[in-house]
XYZ file of C-alpha atoms in Angstrom:
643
model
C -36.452 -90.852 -128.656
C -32.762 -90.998 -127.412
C -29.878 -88.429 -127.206
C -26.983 -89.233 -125.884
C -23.308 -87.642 -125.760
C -20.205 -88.466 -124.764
C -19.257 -84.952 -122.441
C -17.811 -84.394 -119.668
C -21.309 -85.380 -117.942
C -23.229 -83.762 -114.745
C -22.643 -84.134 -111.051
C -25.694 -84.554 -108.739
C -25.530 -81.091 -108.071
C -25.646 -80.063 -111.845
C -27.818 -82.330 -112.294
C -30.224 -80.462 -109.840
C -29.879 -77.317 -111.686
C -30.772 -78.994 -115.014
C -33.764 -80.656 -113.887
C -35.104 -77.522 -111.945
C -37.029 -74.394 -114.007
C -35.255 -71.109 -114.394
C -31.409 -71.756 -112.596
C -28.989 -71.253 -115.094
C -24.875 -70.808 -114.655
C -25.221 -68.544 -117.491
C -27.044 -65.531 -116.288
C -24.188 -64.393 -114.644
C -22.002 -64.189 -117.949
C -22.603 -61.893 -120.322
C -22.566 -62.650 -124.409
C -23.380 -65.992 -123.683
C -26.363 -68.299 -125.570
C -29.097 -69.442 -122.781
C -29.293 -67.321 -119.993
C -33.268 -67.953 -118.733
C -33.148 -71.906 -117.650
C -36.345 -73.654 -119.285
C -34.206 -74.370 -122.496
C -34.250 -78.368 -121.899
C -37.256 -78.184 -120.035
C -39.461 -76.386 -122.591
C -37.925 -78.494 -125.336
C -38.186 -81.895 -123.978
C -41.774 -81.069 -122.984
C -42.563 -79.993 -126.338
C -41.524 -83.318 -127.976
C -43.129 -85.677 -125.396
C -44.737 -85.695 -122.076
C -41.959 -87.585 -120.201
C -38.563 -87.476 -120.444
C -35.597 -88.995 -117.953
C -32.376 -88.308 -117.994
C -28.974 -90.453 -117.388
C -25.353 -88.900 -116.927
C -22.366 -90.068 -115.449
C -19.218 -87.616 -114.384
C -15.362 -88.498 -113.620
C -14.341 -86.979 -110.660
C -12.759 -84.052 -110.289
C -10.371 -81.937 -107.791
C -10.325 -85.475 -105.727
C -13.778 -85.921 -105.952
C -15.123 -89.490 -106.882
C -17.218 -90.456 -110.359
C -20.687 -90.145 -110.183
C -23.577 -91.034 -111.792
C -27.534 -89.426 -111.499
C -30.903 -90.371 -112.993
C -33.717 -87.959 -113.079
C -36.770 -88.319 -113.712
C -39.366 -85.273 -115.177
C -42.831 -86.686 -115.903
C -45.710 -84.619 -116.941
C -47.954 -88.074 -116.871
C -46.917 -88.897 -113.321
C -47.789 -85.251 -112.263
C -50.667 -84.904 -113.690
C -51.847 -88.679 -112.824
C -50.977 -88.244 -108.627
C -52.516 -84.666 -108.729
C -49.528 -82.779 -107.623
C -49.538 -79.298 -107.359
C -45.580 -78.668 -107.130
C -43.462 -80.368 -109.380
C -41.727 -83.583 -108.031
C -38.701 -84.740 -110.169
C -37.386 -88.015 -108.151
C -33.522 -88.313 -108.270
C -31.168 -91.141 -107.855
C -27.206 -90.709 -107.356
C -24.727 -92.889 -107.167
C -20.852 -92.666 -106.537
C -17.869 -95.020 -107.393
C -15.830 -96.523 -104.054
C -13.229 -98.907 -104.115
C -14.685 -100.256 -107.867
C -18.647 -100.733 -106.860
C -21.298 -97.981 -107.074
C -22.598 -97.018 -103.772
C -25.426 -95.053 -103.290
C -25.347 -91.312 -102.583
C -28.079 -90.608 -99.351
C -29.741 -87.211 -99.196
C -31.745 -87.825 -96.707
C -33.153 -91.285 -95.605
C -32.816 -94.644 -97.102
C -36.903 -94.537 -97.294
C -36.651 -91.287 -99.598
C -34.183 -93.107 -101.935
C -36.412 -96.174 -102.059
C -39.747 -94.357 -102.755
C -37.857 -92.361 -105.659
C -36.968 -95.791 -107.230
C -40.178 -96.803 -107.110
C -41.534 -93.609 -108.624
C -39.340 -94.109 -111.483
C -39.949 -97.579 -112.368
C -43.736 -97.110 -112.584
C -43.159 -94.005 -114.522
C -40.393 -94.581 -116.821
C -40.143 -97.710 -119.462
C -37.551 -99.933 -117.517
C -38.669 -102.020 -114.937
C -36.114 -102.790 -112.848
C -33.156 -100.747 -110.962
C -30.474 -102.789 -112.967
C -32.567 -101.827 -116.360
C -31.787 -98.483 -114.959
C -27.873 -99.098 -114.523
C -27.774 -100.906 -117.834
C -28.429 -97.478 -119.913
C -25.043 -96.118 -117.686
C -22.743 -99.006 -119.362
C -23.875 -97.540 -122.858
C -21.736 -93.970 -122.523
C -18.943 -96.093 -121.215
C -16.978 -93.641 -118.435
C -18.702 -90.478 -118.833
C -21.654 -88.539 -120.991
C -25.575 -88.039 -120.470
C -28.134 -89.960 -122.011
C -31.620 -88.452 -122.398
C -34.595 -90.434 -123.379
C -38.163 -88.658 -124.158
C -41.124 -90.786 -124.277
C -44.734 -90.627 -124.543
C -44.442 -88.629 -127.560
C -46.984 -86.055 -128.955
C -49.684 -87.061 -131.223
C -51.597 -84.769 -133.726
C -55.021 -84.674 -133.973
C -55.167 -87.688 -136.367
C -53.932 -89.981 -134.152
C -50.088 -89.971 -135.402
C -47.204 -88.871 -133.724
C -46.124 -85.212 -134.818
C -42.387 -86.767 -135.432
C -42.118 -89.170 -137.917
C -39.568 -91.783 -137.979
C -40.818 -93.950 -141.363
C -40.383 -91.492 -144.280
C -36.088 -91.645 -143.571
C -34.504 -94.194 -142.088
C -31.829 -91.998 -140.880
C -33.886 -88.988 -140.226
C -36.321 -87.292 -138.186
C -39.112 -85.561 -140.149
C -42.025 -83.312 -138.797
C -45.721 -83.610 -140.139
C -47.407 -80.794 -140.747
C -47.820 -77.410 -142.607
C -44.321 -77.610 -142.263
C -43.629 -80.271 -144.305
C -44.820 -79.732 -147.937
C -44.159 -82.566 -150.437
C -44.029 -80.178 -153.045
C -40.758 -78.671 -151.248
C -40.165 -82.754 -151.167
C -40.690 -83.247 -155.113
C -38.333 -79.998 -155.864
C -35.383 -81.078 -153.397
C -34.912 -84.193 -155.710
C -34.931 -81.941 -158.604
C -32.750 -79.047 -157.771
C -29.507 -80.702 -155.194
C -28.298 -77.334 -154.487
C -31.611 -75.718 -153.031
C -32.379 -78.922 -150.675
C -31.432 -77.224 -147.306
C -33.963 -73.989 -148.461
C -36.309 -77.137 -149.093
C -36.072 -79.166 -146.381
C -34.820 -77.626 -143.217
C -38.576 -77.061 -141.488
C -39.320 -80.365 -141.380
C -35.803 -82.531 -141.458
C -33.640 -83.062 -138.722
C -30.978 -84.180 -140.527
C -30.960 -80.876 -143.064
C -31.399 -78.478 -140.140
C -28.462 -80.424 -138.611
C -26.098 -79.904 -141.556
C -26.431 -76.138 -141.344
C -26.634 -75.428 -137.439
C -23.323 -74.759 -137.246
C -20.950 -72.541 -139.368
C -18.098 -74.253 -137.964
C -17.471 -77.654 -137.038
C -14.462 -78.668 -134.763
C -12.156 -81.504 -135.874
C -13.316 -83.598 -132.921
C -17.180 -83.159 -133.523
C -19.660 -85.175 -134.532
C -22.837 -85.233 -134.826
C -24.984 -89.163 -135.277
C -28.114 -88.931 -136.422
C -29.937 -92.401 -136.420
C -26.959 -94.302 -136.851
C -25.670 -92.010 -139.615
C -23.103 -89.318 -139.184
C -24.742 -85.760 -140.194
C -22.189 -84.100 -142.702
C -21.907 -80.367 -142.112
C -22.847 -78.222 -144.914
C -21.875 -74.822 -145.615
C -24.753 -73.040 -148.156
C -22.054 -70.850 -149.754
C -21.020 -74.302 -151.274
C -24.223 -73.745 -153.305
C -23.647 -69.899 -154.461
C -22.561 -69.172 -158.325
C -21.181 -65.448 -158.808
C -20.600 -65.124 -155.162
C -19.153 -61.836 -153.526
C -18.366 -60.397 -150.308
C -19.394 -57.689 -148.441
C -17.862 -55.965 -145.395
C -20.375 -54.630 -142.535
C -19.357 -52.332 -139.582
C -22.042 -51.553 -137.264
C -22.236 -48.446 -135.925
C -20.625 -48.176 -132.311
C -22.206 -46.497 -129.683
C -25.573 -47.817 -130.497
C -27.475 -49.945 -128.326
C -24.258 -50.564 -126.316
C -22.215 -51.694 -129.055
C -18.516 -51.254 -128.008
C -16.172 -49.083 -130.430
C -14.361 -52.678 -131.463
C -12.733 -52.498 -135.268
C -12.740 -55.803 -134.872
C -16.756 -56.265 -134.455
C -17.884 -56.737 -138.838
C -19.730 -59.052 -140.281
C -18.192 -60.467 -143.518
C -21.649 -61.361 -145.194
C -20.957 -63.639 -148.381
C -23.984 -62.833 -151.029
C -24.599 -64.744 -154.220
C -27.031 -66.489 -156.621
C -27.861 -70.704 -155.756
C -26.379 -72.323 -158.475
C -30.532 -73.487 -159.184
C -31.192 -69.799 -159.490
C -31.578 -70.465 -163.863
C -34.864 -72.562 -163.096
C -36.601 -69.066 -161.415
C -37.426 -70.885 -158.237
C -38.199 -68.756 -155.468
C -35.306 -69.949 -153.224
C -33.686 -66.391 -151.115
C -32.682 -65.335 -148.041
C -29.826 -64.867 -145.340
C -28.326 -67.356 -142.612
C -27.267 -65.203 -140.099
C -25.046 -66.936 -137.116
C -24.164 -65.805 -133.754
C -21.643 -67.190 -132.180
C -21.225 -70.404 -134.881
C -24.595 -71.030 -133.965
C -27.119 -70.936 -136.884
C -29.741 -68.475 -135.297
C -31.900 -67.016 -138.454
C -32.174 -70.100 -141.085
C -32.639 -68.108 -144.437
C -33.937 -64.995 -143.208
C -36.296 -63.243 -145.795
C -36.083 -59.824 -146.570
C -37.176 -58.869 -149.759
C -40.818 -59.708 -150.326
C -40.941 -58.161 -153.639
C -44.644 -58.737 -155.817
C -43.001 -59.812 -158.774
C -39.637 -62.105 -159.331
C -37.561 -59.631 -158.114
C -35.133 -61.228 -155.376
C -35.303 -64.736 -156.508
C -32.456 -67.222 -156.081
C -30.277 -64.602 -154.102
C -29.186 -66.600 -150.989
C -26.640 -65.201 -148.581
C -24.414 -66.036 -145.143
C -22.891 -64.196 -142.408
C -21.887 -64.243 -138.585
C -23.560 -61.455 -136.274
C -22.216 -61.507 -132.996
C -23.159 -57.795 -131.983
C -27.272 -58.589 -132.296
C -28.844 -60.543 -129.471
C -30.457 -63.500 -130.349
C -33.945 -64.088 -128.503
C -34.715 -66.713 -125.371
C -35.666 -69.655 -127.831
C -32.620 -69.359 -129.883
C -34.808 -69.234 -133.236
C -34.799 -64.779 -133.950
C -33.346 -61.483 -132.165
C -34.111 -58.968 -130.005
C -35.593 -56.578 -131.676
C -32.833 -53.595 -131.694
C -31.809 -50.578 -133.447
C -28.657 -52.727 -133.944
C -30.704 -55.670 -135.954
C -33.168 -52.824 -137.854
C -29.737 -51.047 -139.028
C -28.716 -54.464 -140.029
C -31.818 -55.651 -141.635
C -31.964 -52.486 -143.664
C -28.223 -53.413 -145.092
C -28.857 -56.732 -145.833
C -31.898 -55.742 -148.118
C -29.749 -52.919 -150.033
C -27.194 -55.426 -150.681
C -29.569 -58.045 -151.853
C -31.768 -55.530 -154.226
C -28.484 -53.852 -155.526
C -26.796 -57.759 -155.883
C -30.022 -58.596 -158.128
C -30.252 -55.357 -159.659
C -26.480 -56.353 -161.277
C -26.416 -59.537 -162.183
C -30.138 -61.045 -162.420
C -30.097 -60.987 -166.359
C -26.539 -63.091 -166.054
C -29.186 -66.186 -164.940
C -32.581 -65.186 -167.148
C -34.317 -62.375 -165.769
C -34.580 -59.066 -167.927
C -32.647 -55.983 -166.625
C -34.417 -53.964 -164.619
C -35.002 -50.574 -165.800
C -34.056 -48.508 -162.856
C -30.370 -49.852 -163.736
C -28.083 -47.177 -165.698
C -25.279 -49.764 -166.614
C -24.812 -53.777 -166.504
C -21.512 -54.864 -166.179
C -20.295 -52.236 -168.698
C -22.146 -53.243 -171.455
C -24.640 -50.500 -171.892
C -21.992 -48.297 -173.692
C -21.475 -51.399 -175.727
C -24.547 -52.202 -176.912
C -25.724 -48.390 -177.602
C -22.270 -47.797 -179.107
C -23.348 -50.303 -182.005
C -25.246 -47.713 -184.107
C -25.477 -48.444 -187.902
C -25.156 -44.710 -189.983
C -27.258 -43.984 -192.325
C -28.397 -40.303 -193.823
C -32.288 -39.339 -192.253
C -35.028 -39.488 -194.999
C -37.209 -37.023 -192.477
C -35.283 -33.844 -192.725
C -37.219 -31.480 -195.230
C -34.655 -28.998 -195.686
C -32.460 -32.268 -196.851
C -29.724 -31.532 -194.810
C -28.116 -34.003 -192.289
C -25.664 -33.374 -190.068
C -22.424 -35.896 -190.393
C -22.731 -39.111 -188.076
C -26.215 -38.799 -187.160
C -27.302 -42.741 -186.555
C -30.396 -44.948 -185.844
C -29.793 -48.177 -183.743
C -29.209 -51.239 -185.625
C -31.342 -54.763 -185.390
C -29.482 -57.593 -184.738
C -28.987 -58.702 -188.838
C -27.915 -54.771 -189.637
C -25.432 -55.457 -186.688
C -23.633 -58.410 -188.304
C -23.650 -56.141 -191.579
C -22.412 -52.654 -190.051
C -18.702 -53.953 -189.404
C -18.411 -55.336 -193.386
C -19.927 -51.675 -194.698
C -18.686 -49.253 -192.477
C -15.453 -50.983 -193.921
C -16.322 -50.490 -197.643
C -17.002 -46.944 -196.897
C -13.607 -46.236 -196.089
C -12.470 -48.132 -198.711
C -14.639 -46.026 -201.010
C -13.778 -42.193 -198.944
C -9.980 -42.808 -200.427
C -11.326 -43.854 -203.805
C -13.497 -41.538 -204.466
C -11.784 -38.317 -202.270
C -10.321 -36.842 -205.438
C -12.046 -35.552 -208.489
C -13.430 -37.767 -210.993
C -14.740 -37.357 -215.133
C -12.688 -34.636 -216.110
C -13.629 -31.697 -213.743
C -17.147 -32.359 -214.539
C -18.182 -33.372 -211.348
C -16.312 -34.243 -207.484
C -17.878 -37.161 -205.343
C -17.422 -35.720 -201.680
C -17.494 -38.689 -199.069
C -18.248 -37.775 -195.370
C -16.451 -39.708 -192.486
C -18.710 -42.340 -191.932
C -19.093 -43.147 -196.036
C -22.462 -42.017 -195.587
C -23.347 -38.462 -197.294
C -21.982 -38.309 -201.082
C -23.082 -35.562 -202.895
C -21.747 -34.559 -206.039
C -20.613 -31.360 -207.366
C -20.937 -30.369 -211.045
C -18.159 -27.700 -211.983
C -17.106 -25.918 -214.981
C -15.022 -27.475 -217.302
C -11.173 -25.992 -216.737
C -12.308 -23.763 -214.083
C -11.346 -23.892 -210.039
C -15.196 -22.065 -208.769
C -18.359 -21.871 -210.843
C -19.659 -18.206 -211.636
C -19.628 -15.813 -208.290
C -23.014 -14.747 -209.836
C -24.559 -17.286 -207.914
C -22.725 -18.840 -204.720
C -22.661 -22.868 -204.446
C -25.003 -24.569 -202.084
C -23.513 -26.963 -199.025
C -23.468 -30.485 -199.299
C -26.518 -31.970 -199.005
C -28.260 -35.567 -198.884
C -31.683 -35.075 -200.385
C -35.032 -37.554 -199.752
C -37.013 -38.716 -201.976
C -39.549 -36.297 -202.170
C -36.730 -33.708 -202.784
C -35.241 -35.748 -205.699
C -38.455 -35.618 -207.822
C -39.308 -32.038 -206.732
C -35.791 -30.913 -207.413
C -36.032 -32.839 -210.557
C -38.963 -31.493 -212.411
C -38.321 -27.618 -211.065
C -34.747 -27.639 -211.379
C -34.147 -29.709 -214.470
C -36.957 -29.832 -216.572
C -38.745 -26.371 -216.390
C -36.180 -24.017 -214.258
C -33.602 -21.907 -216.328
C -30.439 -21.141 -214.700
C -29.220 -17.920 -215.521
C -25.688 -16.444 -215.145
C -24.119 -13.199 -215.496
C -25.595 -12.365 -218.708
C -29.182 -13.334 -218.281
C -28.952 -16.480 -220.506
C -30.535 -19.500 -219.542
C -29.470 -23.396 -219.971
C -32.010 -25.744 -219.733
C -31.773 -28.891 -218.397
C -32.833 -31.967 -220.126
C -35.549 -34.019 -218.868
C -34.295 -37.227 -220.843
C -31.014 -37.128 -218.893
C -32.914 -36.795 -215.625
C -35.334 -39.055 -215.413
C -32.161 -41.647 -216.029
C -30.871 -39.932 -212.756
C -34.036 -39.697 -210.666
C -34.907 -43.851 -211.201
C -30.878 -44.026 -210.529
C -30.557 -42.323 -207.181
C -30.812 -44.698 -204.726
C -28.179 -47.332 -205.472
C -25.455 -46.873 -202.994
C -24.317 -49.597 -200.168
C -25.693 -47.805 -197.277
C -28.967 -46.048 -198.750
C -26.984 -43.160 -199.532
C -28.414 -40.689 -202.557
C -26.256 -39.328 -205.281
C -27.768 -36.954 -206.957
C -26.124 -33.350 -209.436
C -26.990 -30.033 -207.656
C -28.189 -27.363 -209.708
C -25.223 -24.641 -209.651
C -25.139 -21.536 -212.646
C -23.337 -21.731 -215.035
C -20.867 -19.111 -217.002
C -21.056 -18.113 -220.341
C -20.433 -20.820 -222.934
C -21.897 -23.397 -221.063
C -24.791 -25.544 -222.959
C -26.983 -28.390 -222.945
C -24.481 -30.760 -224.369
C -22.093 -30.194 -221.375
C -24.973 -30.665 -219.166
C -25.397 -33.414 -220.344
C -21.710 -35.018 -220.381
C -22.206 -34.422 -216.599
C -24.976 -36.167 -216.568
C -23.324 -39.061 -218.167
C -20.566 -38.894 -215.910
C -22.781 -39.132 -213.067
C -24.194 -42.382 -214.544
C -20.453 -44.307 -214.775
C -20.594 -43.761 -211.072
C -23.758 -45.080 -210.579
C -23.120 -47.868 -212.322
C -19.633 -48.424 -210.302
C -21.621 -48.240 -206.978
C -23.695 -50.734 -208.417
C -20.848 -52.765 -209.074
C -19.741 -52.354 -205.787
C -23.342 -53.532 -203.664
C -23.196 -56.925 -206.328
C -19.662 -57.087 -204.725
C -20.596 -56.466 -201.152
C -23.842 -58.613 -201.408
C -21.938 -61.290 -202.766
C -19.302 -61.545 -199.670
C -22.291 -61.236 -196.952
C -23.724 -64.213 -198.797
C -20.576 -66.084 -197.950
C -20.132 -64.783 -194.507
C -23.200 -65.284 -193.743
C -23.157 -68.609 -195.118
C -19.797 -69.842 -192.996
C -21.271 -68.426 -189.956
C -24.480 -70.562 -190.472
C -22.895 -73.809 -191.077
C -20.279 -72.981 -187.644
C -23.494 -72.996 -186.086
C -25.223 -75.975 -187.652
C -22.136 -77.724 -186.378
C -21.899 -75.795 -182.883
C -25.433 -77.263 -183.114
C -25.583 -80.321 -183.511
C -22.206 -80.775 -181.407
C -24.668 -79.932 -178.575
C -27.242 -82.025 -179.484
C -24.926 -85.019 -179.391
C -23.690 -83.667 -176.146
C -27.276 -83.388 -174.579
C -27.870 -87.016 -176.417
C -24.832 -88.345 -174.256
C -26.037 -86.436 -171.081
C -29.536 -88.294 -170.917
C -27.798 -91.470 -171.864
C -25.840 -90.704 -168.890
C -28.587 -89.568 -166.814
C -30.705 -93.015 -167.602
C -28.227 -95.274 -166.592
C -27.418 -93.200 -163.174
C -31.200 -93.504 -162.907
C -31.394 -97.117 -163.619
C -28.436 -97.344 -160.628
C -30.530 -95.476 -158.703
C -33.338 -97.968 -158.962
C -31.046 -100.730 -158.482
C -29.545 -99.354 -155.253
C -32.910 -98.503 -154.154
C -33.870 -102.019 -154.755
C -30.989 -103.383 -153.054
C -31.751 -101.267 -149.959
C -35.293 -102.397 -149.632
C -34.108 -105.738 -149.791
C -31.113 -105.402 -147.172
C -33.987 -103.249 -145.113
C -36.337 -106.566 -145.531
C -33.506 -109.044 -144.259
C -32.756 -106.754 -141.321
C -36.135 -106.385 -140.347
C -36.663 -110.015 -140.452
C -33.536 -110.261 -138.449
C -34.187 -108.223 -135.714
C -37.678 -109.801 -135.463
C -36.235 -113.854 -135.481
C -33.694 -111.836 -132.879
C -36.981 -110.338 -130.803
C -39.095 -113.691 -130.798
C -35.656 -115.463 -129.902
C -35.165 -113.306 -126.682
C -39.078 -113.558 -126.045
C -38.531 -117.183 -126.149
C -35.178 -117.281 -123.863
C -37.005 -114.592 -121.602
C -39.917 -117.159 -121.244
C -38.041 -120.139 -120.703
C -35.850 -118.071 -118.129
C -39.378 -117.431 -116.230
C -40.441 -120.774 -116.246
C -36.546 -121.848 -115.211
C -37.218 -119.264 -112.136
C -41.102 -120.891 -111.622
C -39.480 -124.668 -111.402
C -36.680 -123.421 -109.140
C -38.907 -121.671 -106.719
C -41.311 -124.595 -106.676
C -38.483 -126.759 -105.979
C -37.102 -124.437 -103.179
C -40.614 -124.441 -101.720
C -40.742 -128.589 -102.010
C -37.001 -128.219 -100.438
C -37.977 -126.520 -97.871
C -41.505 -128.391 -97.276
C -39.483 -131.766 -97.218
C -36.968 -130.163 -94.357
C -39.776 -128.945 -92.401
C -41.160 -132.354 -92.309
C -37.892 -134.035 -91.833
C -37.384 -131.888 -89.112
C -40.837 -132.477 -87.185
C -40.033 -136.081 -87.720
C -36.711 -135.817 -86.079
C -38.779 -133.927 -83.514
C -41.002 -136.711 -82.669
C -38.747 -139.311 -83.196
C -36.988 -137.756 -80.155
């Protein structure tokens, strides 16, 4: 495995430093990433057991350009039994257009450190060795790691066949599940992929990318990705941490503008969350779990920011553990609990119940009350605007009553049937009771004083029926009772629930003066029937325009309907011929793949052939020298004797 830049390069002497364990330039410099000195080392040993490296450096300050090769081989170590660790360097510098070699010591030093590489490293030859130089052109460093590790199955832990232009791990790290669900959900393929690709870690390293950066991976440029490309309902937060703790310096300048939102995959429930937290541009925590709730709670809440008050640990892959990063930890988890707590029923889940208001529609939705008088009161009293919350049908119906009601308060305010009786209508339309009064007279009889308004249930109806109608006397001032006809009541009592919003109208017993009799009883009675019979009216009426509105609204959304199903019809169309592409691309590329392969292998047996015909050109012309030289010897001892 190969990688190569084109940088400024190394001199011999930095070259030194690089190859040795624990010398760094950055201990010295404070705030700065890699500070111990085993970085490369520990890396390149974890990958494979040998690795030699290749950089070439213009001069500087008058010096000349150089170029170094070093060599650090676990194999050769271990294989010649050495106890220190011998890494054999070669360095070169440019004169007058040639490289000349750079001495250190003695000319038998530099020879037994070519040697040493050669046998340890895959070329086979010093100019093999020069050739990898004229691939960075005039300066860079070109690092190649071989003998690679294997697993315990006999397969090397990297794997270069699922991707053509990527570099996968095997292993509990790489799920195919995680695979699968990256093809299925685009915007959750980083939270997918990046513990086992190369190429999806590499797309997220860095929060920023200069204009003159790139980064190649397998022939193929690596696009830089930033995840808050993938949020939906996005918001930012501002974080100050606390100066004075853990040396933090008292900078207003040192926040961290953390970016929080829901992946725009967050409607499928997939348990996608967590934080990228940067130091420096560098990508230090990938997707940094906080929340490890039992249930659902914290799903599809993703989130970014750059931290460059917390120190990130030796391997570059957590932090020091700090008061600084606990304080900050502790934020990041409020702000991801109260972020879900707002908005997770915007993408499915239900509102949690801890949660006073959502978005301001709590006092909406228990502001939609439907009024209607309370059957359970025994004393059959209500007070006005007491309500009971409405299902969703009796909320499509409250607007179209509540309405008629007023409609019906201004009808019905003033007194009706000749002084008889007087319909009283509350605010809300709801509690009607009405008032029989004496004929030509402003108050009944002070003998007895008039009972409040009431709305009366059922059981009150039939009692107050029978007692007060068909058995009770009334009696006034003089002691004479009127009593009430049961023939006229019973019309009332299976009469007196008929109003619009299950309101009861039903005649109050009041006394009555002198004079009064059955027969004007009973014109109130009839009175109170014409009413009845107008409510009636008015519910055919009402029922009759629901019917309709219901009826448009139904067919608006037969046709908002099936408008969707045609849409959804021309989406899979869609989606079946970008499949069918798909397939046809794919096939395309395996065929392309197929020609190049057989390509590079007519090219391989091509330069195996040239390479063997070279060897047996260099066989004939050595015999030849050798007969060349065998015929001058001879010629020469005959000349000898001849003399």
């Amino acid at each position: 495995m190969c990688i190569a830049d084109n940088g400024g390069g190394m001199d011999p002497d930095k070259m030194r430093h690089c190859m040795s364990l624990g010398y760094s330039a950055k201990s010295k410099v404070a705030n700065t990433i890699g500070q111990y000195g085993n970085g490369f080392k520990t890396s390149t040993m974890r990958l494979g057991a040998d690795v030699i490296v290749f950089s070439r450096c213009n001069g500087k300050d008058g010096k000349s350009a150089t170029q170094s090769i070093g060599l650090l081989s676990y194999t050769f170590l271990k294989s010649t039994g050495k106890e220190d660790i011998v890494v054999p360097m070669l360095d070169y510098e440019r004169r007058q257009g040639a490289w000349s070699k750079i001495l250190r010591s003695s000319l038998s030093d530099w020879n037994k450190n070519v040697e040493t590489i050669i046998q340890w490293s895959p070329f086979s030859s010093e100019e093999d060795l020069h050739h990898q130089f004229y691939m960075m052109k005039n300066h860079g460093t070109r690092i190649i790691i071989y003998n690679l590790w294997e697993d315990d199955e006999g397969q090397l832990e990297l794997d270069f066949d699922a991707d053509p232009h990527d570099i996968q791990i095997r292993g509990v790290n790489r799920a195919e599940k995680n695979i699968q669900m990256a093809k299925e959900f685009p915007n959750s393929r980083f939270f997918l992929t990046y513990r086992h690709s190369l190429r999806s870690y590499a797309s997220i390293l860095y929060l920023r990318l200069p204009h003159n950066f790139r980064i190649i991976l397998r022939g193929k440029d690596v696009e830089h990705h930033n995840i808050v490309n993938d949020m939906m309902m996005s918001q930012q937060v501002t974080y100050r941490p606390q100066p004075g703790a853990d040396g933090i310096p008292k900078d207003s300048n040192m926040v961290a503008v953390v970016t929080v939102g829901f992946v725009k995959d967050a409607k499928h429930h997939i348990d996608v969350q967590g934080f990228n937290v940067y130091h420096k541009n560098r990508l230090i925590k990938p997707f940094w779990r906080l929340w490890n709730a039992a249930g659902s709670d914290g799903r599809g809440v993703i989130g970014l920011l750059e931290a460059n008050f917390v120190e990130p640990a030796h391997d570059k892959q957590g932090f020091e553990r700090t008061t600084v990063l606990s304080r900050l930890e502790g934020k990041l988890l409020t702000m991801q609990k109260n972020y879900w707590n707002n908005y997770c029923h915007k993408i499915g889940y239900a509102p949690r119940r801890n949660k006073k208001l959502i978005n301001g529609s709590a006092d909406k939705e228990t502001s939609d009350y439907f009024p209607e008088t309370s059957p359970s009161k025994t004393n059959g009293a209500t007070k006005s605007g007491s309500k009971r919350p409405l299902s969703v049908p009796d909320k499509l119906r409250s607007h179209a009553f509540q309405k008629v009601d007023l409609k019906s308060s201004k009808r019905f305010s003033k007194p009706a049937y000749h002084g008889h009786a007087t319909v009283h209508m509350s605010d809300e339309g709801t509690h009607r009771v009405q008032t029989p009064t004496k004929s030509g007279e402003g108050s009944s009889s002070s003998s007895e004083p008039s009972p409040p308004s009431t709305a009366m249930s059922d059981k009150q109806v039939n009692d107050s029926s029978h007692k007060g109608f068909a058995t009770k006397k009334d009696s006034g001032k003089d002691g004479q009772g009127v009593t009430r006809l049961s023939s006229c009541t019973e019309d009332i009592q299976s009469q007196q629930d008929c109003s619009p919003c299950g309101g009861t109208y039903l005649p109050t017993s009041r006394s009555k003066s002198k004079g009064n009799n059955v027969n004007g009883d009973c014109s109130v009675l009839e009175g109170d029937l014409g009413v009845v019979e107008q409510l009636r009216k008015e519910n055919r009426e009402l029922k009759e325009r629901l019917e309709k509105k219901d009826g448009a609204a139904s067919a608006d959304l037969l046709q908002d309907l099936q408008c969707e199903r045609d849409r959804c019809k021309s989406l899979e169309t869609q989606l079946q011929a970008a499949k069918q592409k798909i397939v046809e691309m794919n096939k395309e590329q395996d065929t392309l793949i197929g020609i190049f392969s057989e390509e590079r292998e007519r090219r391989d047996n091509e330069e195996a052939n040239l390479r063997k015909k070279l060897q047996d050109a260099s066989n004939t012309i050595e015999e030849l020298l050798d007969k060349v030289r065998a015929l001058e010897v001879m010629k020469s001892a005959s000349f000898k004797s001849n003399r």
